[in-house]
Coordinates of C-alpha atoms and ligand atoms in Angstrom, one line a residue:
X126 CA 105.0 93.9 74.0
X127 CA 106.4 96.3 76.5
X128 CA 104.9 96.1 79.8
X129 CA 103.1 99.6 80.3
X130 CA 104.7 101.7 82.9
X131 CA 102.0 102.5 85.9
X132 CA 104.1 105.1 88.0
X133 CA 103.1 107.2 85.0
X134 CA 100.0 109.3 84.9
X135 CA 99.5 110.8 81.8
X136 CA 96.7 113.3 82.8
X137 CA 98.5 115.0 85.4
X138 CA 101.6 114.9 83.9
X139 CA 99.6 116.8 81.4
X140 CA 98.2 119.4 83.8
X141 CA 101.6 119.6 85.7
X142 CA 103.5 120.3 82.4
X143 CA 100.5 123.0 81.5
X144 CA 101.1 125.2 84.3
X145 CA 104.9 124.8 84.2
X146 CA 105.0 126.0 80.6
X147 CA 102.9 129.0 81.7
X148 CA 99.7 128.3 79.1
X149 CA 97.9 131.3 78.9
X150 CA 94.1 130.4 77.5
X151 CA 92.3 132.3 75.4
X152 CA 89.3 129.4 75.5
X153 CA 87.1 128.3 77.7
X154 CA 86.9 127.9 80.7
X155 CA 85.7 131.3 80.8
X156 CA 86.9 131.4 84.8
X157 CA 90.6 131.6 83.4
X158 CA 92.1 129.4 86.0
X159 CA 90.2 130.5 88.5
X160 CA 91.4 134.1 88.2
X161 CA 87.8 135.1 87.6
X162 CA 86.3 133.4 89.9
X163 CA 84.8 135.2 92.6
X164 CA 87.0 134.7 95.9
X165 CA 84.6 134.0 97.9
X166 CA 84.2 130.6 95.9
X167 CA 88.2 130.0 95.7
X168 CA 88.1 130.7 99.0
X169 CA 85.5 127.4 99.8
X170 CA 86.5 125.1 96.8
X171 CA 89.9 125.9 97.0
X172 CA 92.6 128.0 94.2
X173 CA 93.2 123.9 92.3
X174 CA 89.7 123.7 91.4
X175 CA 90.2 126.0 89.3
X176 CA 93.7 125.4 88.2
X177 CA 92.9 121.8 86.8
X178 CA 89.9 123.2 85.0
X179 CA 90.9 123.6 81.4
X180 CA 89.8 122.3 78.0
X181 CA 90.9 119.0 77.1
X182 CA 91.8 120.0 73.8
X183 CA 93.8 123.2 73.4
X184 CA 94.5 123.0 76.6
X185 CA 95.4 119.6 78.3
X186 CA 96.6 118.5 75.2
X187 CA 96.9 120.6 71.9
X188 CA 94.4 121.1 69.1
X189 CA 95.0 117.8 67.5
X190 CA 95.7 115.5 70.6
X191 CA 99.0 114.5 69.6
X192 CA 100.4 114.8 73.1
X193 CA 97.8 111.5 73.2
X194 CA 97.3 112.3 77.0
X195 CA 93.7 111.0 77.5
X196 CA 94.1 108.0 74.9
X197 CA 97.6 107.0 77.0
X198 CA 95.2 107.2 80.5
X199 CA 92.8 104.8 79.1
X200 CA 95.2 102.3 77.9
X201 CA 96.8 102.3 81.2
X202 CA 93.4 102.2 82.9
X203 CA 92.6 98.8 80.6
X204 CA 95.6 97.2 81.0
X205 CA 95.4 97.4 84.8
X206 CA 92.0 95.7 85.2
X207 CA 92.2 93.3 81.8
X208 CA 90.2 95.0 79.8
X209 CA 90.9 95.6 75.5
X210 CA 89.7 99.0 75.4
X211 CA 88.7 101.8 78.3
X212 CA 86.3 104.9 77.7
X213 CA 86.6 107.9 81.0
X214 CA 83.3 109.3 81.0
X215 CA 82.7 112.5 83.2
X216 CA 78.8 112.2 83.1
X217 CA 78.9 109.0 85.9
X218 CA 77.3 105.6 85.0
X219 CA 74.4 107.2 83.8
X220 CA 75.9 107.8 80.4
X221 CA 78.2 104.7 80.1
X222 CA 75.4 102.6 80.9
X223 CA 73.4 104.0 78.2
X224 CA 76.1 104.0 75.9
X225 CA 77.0 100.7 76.6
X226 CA 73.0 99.3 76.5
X227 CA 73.1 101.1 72.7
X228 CA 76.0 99.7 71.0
X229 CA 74.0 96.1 71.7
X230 CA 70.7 97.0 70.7
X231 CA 69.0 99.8 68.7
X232 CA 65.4 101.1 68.6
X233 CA 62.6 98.5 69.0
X234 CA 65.6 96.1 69.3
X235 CA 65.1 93.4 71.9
X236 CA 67.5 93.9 74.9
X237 CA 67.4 91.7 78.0
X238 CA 67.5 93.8 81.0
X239 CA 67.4 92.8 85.0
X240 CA 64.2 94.3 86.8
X241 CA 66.7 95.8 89.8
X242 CA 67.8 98.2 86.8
X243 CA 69.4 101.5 88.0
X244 CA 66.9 104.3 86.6
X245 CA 69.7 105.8 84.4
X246 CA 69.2 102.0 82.2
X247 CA 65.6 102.7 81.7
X248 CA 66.1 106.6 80.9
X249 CA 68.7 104.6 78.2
X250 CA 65.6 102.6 77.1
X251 CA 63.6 105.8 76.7
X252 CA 65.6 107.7 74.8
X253 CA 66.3 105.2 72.5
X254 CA 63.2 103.2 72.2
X255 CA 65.2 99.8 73.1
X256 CA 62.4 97.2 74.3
X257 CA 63.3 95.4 77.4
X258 CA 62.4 91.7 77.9
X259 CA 62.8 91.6 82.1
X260 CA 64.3 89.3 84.0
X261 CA 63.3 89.0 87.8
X262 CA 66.0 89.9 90.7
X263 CA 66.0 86.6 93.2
X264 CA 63.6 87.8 96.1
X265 CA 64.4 86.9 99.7
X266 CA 60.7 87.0 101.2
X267 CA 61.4 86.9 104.4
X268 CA 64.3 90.2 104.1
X269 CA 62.3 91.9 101.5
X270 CA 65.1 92.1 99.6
X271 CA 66.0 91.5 96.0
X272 CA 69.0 89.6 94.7
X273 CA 70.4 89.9 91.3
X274 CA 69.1 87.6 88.6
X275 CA 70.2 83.9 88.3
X276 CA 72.0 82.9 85.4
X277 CA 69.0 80.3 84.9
X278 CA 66.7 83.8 84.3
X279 CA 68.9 84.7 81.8
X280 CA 69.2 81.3 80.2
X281 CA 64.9 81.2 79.7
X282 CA 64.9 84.5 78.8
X283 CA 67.7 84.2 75.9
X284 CA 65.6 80.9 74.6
X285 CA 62.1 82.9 75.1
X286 CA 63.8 85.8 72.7
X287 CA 66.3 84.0 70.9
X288 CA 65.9 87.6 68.7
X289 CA 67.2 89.9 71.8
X290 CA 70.7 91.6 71.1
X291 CA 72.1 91.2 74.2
X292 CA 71.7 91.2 77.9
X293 CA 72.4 93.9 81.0
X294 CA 73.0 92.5 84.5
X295 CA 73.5 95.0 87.3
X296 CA 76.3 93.2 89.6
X297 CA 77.0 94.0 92.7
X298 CA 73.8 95.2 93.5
X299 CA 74.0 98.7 95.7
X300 CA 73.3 96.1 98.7
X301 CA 76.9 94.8 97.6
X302 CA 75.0 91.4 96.4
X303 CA 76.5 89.7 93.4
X304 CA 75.4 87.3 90.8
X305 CA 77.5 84.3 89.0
X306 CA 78.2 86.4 85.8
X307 CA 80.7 84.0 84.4
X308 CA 77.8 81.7 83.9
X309 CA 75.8 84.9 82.5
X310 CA 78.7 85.4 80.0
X311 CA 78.8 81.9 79.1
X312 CA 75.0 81.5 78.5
X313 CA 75.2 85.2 76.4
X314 CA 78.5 83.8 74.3
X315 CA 77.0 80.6 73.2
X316 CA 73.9 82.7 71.3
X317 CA 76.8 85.2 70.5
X318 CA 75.0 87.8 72.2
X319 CA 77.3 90.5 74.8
X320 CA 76.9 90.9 78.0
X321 CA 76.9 94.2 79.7
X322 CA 77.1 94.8 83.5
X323 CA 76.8 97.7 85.2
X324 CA 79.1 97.2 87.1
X325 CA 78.7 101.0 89.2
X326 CA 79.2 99.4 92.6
X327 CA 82.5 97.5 92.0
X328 CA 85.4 99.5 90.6
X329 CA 87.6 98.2 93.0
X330 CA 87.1 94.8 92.3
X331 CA 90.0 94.3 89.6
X332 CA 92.5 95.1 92.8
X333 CA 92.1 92.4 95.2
X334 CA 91.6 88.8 95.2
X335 CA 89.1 88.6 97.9
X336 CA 86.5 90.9 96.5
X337 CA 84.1 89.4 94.3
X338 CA 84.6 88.7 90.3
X339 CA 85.3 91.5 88.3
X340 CA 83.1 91.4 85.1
X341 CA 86.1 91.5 82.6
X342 CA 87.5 88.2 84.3
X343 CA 84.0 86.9 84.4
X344 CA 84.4 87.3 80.5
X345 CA 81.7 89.9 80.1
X346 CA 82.2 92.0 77.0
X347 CA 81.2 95.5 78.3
X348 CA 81.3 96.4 82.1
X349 CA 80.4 100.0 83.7
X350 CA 82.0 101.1 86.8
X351 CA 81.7 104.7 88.8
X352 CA 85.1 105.6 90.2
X353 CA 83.2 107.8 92.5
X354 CA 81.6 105.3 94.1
X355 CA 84.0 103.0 95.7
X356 CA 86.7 104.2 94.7
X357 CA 88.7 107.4 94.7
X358 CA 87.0 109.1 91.6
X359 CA 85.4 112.6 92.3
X360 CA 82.0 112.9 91.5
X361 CA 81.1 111.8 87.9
X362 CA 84.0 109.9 87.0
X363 CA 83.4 107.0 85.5
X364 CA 84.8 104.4 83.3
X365 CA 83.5 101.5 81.0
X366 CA 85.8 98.8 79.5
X367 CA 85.5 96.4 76.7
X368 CA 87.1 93.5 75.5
X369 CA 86.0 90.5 72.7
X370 CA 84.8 91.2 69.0
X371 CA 81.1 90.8 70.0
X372 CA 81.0 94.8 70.1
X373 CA 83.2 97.4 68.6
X374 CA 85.3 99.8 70.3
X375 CA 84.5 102.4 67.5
X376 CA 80.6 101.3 67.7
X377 CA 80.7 102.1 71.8
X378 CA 83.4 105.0 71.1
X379 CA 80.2 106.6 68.8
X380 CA 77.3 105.9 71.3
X381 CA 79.4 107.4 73.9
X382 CA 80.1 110.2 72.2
X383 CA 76.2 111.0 71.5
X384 CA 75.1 111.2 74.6
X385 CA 78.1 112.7 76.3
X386 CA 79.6 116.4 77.1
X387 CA 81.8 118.1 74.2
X388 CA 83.3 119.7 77.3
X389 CA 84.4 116.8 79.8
X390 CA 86.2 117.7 83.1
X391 CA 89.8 117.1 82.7
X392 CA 89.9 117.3 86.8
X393 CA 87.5 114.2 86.6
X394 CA 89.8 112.9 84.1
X395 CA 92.8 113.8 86.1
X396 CA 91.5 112.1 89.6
X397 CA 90.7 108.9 87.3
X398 CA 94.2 108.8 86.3
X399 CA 95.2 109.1 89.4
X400 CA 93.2 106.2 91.0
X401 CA 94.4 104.0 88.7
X402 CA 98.0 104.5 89.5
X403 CA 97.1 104.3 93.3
X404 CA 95.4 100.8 92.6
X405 CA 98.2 99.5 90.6
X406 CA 101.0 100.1 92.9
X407 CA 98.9 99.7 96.6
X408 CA 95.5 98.0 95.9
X409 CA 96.3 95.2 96.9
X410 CA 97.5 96.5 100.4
X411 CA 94.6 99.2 100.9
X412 CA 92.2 96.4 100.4
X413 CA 94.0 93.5 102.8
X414 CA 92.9 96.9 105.0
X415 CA 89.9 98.0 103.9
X416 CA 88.4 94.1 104.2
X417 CA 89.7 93.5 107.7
X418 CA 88.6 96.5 108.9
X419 CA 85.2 95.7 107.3
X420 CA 85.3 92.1 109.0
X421 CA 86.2 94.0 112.4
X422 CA 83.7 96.4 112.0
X423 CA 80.7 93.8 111.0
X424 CA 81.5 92.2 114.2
X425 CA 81.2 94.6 116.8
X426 CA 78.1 96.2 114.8
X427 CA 76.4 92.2 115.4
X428 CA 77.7 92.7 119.3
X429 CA 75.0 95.9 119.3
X430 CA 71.9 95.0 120.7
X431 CA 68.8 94.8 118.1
X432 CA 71.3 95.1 114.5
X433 CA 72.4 92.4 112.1
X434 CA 74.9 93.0 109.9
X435 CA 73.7 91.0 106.8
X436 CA 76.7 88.7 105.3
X437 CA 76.9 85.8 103.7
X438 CA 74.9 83.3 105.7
X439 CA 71.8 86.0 104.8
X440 CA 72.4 86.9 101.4
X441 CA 74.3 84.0 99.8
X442 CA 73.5 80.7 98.6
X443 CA 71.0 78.2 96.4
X444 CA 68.4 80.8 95.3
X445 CA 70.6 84.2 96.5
X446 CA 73.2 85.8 95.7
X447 CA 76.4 84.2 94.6
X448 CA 78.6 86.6 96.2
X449 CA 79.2 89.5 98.6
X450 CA 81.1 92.6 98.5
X451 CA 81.8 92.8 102.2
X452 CA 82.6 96.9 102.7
X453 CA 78.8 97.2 101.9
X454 CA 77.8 96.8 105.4
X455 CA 73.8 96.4 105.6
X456 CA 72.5 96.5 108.8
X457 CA 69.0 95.2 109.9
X458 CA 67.2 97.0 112.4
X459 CA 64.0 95.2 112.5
X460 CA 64.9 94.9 116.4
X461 CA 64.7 98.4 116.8
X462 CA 61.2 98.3 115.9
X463 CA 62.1 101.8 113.9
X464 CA 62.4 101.7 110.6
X465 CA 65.9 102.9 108.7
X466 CA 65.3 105.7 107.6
X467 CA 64.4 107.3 110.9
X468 CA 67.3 105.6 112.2
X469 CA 69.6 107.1 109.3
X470 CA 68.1 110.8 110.2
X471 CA 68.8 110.6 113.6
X472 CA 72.3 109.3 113.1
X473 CA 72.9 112.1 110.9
X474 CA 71.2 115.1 113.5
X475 CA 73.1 113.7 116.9
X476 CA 76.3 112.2 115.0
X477 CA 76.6 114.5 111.7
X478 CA 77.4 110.6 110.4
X479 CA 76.0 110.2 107.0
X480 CA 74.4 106.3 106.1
X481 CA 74.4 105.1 102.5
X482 CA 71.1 103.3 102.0
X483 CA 67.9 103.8 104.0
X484 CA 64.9 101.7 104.2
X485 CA 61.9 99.8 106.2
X486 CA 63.9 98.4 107.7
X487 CA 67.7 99.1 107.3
X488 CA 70.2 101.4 107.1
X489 CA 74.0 101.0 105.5
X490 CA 77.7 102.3 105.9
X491 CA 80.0 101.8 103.1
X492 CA 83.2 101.2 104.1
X493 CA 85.8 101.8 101.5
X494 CA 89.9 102.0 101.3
X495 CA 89.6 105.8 102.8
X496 CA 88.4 104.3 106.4
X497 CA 90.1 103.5 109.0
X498 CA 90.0 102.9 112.6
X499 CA 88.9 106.6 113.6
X500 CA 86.1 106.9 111.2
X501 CA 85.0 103.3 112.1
X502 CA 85.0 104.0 115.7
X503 CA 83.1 107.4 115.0
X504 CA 80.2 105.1 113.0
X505 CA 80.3 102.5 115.8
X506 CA 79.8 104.9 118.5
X507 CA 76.7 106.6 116.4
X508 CA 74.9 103.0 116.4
X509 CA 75.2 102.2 119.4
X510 CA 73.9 105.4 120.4
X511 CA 71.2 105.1 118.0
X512 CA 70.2 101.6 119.7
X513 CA 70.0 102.8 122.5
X514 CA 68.0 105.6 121.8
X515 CA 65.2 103.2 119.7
X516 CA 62.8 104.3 122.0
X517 CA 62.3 107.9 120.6
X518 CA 62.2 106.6 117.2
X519 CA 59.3 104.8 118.3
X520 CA 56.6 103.8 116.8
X521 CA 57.4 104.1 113.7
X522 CA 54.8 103.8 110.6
X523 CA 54.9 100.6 109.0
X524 CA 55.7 100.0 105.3
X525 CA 53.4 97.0 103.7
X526 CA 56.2 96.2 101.5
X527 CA 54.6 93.7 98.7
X528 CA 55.6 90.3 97.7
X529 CA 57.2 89.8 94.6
X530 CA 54.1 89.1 93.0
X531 CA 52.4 92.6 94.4
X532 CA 56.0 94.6 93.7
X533 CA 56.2 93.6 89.5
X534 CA 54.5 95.2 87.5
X535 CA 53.3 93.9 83.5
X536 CA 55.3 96.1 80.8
X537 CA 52.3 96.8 78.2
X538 CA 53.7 99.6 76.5
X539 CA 57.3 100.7 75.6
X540 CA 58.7 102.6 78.2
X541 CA 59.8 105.3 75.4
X542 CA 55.9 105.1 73.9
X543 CA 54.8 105.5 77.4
X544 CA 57.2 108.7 78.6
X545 CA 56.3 110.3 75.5
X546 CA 53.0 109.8 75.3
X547 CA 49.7 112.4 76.8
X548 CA 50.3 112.1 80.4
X549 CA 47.6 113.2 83.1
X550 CA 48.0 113.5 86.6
X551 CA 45.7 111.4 88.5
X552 CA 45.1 111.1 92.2
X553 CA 47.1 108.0 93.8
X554 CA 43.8 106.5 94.5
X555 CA 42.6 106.4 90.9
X556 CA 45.6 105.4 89.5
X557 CA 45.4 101.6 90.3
X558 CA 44.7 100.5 86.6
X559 CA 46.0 103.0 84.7
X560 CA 49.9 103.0 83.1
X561 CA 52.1 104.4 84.3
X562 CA 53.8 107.9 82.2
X563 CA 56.7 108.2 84.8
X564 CA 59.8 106.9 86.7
X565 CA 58.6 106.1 90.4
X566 CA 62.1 105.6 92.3
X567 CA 63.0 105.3 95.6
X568 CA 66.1 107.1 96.2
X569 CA 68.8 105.9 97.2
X570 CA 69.2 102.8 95.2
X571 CA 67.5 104.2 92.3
X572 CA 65.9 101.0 91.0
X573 CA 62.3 102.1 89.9
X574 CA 59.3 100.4 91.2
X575 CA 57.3 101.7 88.3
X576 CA 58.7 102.5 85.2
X577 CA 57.1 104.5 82.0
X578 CA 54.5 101.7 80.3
X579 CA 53.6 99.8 83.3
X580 CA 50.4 99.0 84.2
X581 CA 50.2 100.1 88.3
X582 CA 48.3 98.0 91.2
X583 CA 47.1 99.1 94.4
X584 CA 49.5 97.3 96.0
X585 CA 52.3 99.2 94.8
X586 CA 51.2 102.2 95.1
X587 CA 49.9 101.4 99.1
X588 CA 53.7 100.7 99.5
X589 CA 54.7 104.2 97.8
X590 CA 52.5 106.3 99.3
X591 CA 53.3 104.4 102.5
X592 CA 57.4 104.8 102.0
X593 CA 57.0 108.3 101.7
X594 CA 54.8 109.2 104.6
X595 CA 57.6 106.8 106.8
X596 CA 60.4 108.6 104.9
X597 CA 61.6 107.0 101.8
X598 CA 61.9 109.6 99.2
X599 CA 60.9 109.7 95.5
X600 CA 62.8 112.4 93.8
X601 CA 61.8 111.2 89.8
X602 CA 58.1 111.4 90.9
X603 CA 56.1 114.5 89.0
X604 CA 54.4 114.7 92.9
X605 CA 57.2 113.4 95.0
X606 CA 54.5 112.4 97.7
X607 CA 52.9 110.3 95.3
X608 CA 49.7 111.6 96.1
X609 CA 49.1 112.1 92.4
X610 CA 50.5 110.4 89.5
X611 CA 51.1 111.0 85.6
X612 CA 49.7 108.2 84.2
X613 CA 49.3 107.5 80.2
X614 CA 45.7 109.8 79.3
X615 CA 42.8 107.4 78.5
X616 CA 44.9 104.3 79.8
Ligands
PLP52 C1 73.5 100.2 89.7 C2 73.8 101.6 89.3 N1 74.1 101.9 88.0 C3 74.3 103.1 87.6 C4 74.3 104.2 88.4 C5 74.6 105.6 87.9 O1 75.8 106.0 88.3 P1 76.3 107.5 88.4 O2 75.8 108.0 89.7 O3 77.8 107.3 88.4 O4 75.8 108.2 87.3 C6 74.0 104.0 89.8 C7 74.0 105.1 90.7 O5 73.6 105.0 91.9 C8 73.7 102.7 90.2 O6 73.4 102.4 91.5

C-alpha cells in the first residue's frame, strides 16, 4: 500500500477550499460565519472563530460526504500512531470513554474497571447500567498517593469473573504515573477479553521514544486520548483508536454515535487535523525539547528550598508505578507546612500562574511541547516566591487523608440502581452508614471518592468535609461543602 501522505490535512484543506469557493450557507450555524455575531464577541474570540464554524455536512463536506474529508483525517490520524481505526470526538474523553467502556460490555454486563476511574467512566456505568468489578490503584502510604493498578489486579480479578467482558485501565494517571499495560493486554488477550485505556493524559506518547508506552504498542484494543490535554487540541477534541478483531469498528462507530453531538465542531475537527500533521513531521523534535526542558526544570524546582519534584525514584518501582511521564511535574510541598492548594491560590493571585493539580499537600505544572524557557522561568520565579513566602500560608488546616483501607468504599448497589434511585439529603454527620446516591469528586483529577451505590464511612467523609474547608473543591456534589449528602432513602 501507498504510504499515506502527512503534509496533507484534509480538514483544513476542506475549510480553506470552503471559503475560497465562496459557500454561502443557508444551514446552521445560525451565526453565518460569524456575520451575525454580535461584534463585541468577534471582537474577543476573534473573526476565525466564526469562519471555521460550519456544518460538517453540507458545509465542510457536501450532503453525502463524498469529499470523504473527516473519514481521510481519521485514517491519517491512525496511521500516524498504529492504530486500525480512529474516531475524532468533539465531546472530550468523557464520551469516548463511554463509548469505548459500551462496545465491551452492555447493561448488567460485568466490566473490570480501575478504582482511580475518571468520573466520566462511572457516569458511562450509570447510564448504561454496566456493573463494575473494581480493581485497586497501588497506594503509596507514605505520599498518599495512588498508583495505577498492577497487572497482578487485573489478572485475580479476570479469574474472580472469568464472566466480565473486558477491562478499563486509566494510564498515565493525571499524576503522569503509568502502569505495565502490555502485561494488562496480555493477561486480557489470553481470556479474549479487550482492553480499554483511557488513555486522556497521553496523546503525545505515539511521538517520542522517551515517553512512556503508548497503549496501541502496548497491544491494547481500544485507547482514549484528549488532544486538549497534552497536546495541541482545543478544548474537547478528542480521539479514540482501535485495532484487533476483539471489538468492531462499526460496534464502537454505533456507541459513539449514541452518545455524541449530531452537530460536532469542525474547528475541533480542524485543530485535530492539524496536530496530527504537526506531530508527524516535528514530534519527535518538539519532544527531544519539551523532555529536556522538563529535566532542566525538575531540577532547579528540587534546588528550591522545602519542594520535591516527584520522579522516578518516588513513584516507580516493585509495587508503583511502572512508568513516568516526565512533563507532569508534581511537586511536594509538605516542607512548606501549607498545603497545595493554598499554595496553588497564591501562585495564581501574586503570579497570574495557573497550577494543574492541587492537593494536601502538592501542587503541579504541566509542561508540554508549547513551553519553553520564558514560561519556565516565569513558573520558576512564582515557586520560589511562593517558598519563600510559606510563612503567610501558614498554618494551614490539615487534611486526615485515610489509608487505603479508610478511602475504599464496598459497592452494594449498582451505581446506575443507586443514581436513579429516591435520594434524600442527609446531613454529613448522619450519612456514615448510609449509600451513597451521588458522585463525590475532588476536582481536579476527577477520580470520585464516593460513587452512586457505595456504602460511606466516617472516615471518608472526615477527609471530604475536611478537603473542602482547607480548599479542595467538589463540584459533582448536590452540597458542594459536603455538609449534606444525597444518600439512597431508607439505606
Ligand atoms: C483520566 C481521565 N479520563 C477522562 C477524562 C475526560 O476527558 P475530557 O476532559 O477530555 O472530557 C479526564 C479529564 O480530566 C481524565 O482525567
Amino acid at each position: 500500500m501507498e504510504p499515506l501522505d502527512h503534509s496533507r490535512a484534509p480538514v483544513l484543506e476542506a475549510l480553506t477550499a470552503y471559503h475560497g469557493s465562496g459557500q454561502l450557507p443557508f444551514t446552521p450555524p445560525g451565526h453565518k460565519q460569524g456575520r451575525g455575531a454580535d461584534p463585541r464577541v468577534r471582537a474577543v474570540v476573534g473573526e476565525e472563530v466564526f469562519r471555521a464554524d460550519l456544518l460538517a455536512v453540507s458545509g465542510l463536506d457536501d450532503r453525502r460526504s463524498t469529499g470523504g474529508v473527516l473519514a481521510r483525517a481519521q485514517e491519517l490520524m491512525a496511521d500516524a500512531v498504529g492504530a486500525e481505526h480512529t474516531f475524532f470526538s468533539t465531546c472530550g474523553s468523557s464520551l469516548s470513554v463511554k463509548a469505548a467502556m459500551l462496545s465491551a460490555a452492555g447493561p448488567h454486563e460485568k466490566l473490570i474497571v480501575g478504582r482511580d476511574a475518571h468520573k466520566s467512566v462511572v457516569s458511562g456505568l450509570i447510564l448504561s447500567g454496566v456493573r463494575p468489578v473494581w480493581v485497586e490503584p497501588r497506594w503509596d502510604p507514605e505520599l498518599r498517593l495512588a498508583h495505577p493498578p498492577s497487572p497482578a489486579a487485573f489478572e485475580a480479578a479476570l479469574a474472580e469473573h472469568p464472566d466480565a467482558r473486558g477491562a478499563l485501565v486509566t494510564s498515565p494517571t493525571p499524576y503522569g504515573t503509568c502502569t505495565d499495560l502490555t502485561a494488562i493486554a496480555e493477561i486480557c488477550h489470553a481470556r479474549d477479553r479487550p482492553l480499554i485505556v483511557d488513555e486522556a493524559w497521553g496523546a503525545h506518547l505515539p511521538f517520542h521514544p522517551d515517553l512512556p508506552t503508548w497503549a496501541m504498542d502496548a497491544g491494547a484494543d481500544v485507547c482514549v486520548t484528549s488532544v486538549h490535554k497534552m497536546g495541541s487540541g482545543l478544548e474537547q477534541g478528542s480521539v479514540f483508536h482501535l485495532q484487533g478483531g476483539l471489538i468492531a469498528p462499526e460496534v464502537l462507530k454505533a456507541r459513539e454515535d449514541l452518545l455524541g453531538t449530531t452537530s460536532p465542531s469542525v474547528l475541533i475537527y480542524a485543530v485535530l487535523d492539524g496536530w496530527r500533521r504537526q506531530m508527524v513531521e516535528h514530534g519527535r523534535a518538539l519532544y527531544d525539547g519539551a523532555l529536556a526542558l522538563a529535566a532542566r526544570t525538575r531540577e532547579r524546582i528540587a534546588s528550591i528550598d522545602g519542594m520535591r519534584p516527584h520522579g522516578r525514584e518516588d513513584f516507580c518501582g516493585p509495587g508503583l508505578a511502572a512508568d513516568l511521564d516526565p512533563l507532569q511535574i508534581i511537586i511536594d510541598i509538605t516542607a512548606l507546612g501549607t498545603t497545595g492548594y493554598r499554595a496553588a491560590d497564591w501562585i495564581r493571585e501574586h503570579h497570574a500562574v495557573n497550577l494543574h493539580l492541587a492537593d494536601h499537600r502538592r501542587i503541579s505544572a504541566q509542561l508540554t511541547h508549547a513551553d519553553d524557557r520564558d514560561t519556565v522561568e516565569t513558573l520558576l520565579h512564582a515557586l520560589s516566591d511562593v517558598a519563600e513566602h510559606a510563612s503567610w500560608l501558614r498554618p494551614a488546616p490539615t487534611v486526615e487523608v485515610p489509608d487505603p483501607d479508610g478511602m475504599r468504599l464496598e459497592q452494594v448497589m449498582l451505581p446506575r440502581d443507586a443514581f436513579f434511585s429516591r435520594a434524600e439529603r442527609v446531613d454529613v454527620e448522619e450519612a456514615a452508614g448510609r449509600i451513597s446516591a451521588e458522585m463525590l469528586t475532588p476536582y481536579p483529577p476527577g477520580i470520585p471518592a464516593a460513587l452512586p451505590g457505595e456504602r460511606l464511612t466516617a472516615e471518608l467523609l472526615r477527609y471530604l468535609r475536611g478537603g473542602v474547608e482547607a480548599g479542595m473543591v467538589v463540584p459533582d456534589a448536590a452540597d458542594p461543602g459536603v455538609r449534606t449528602v444525597r444518600v439512597v432513602a431508607g439505606s
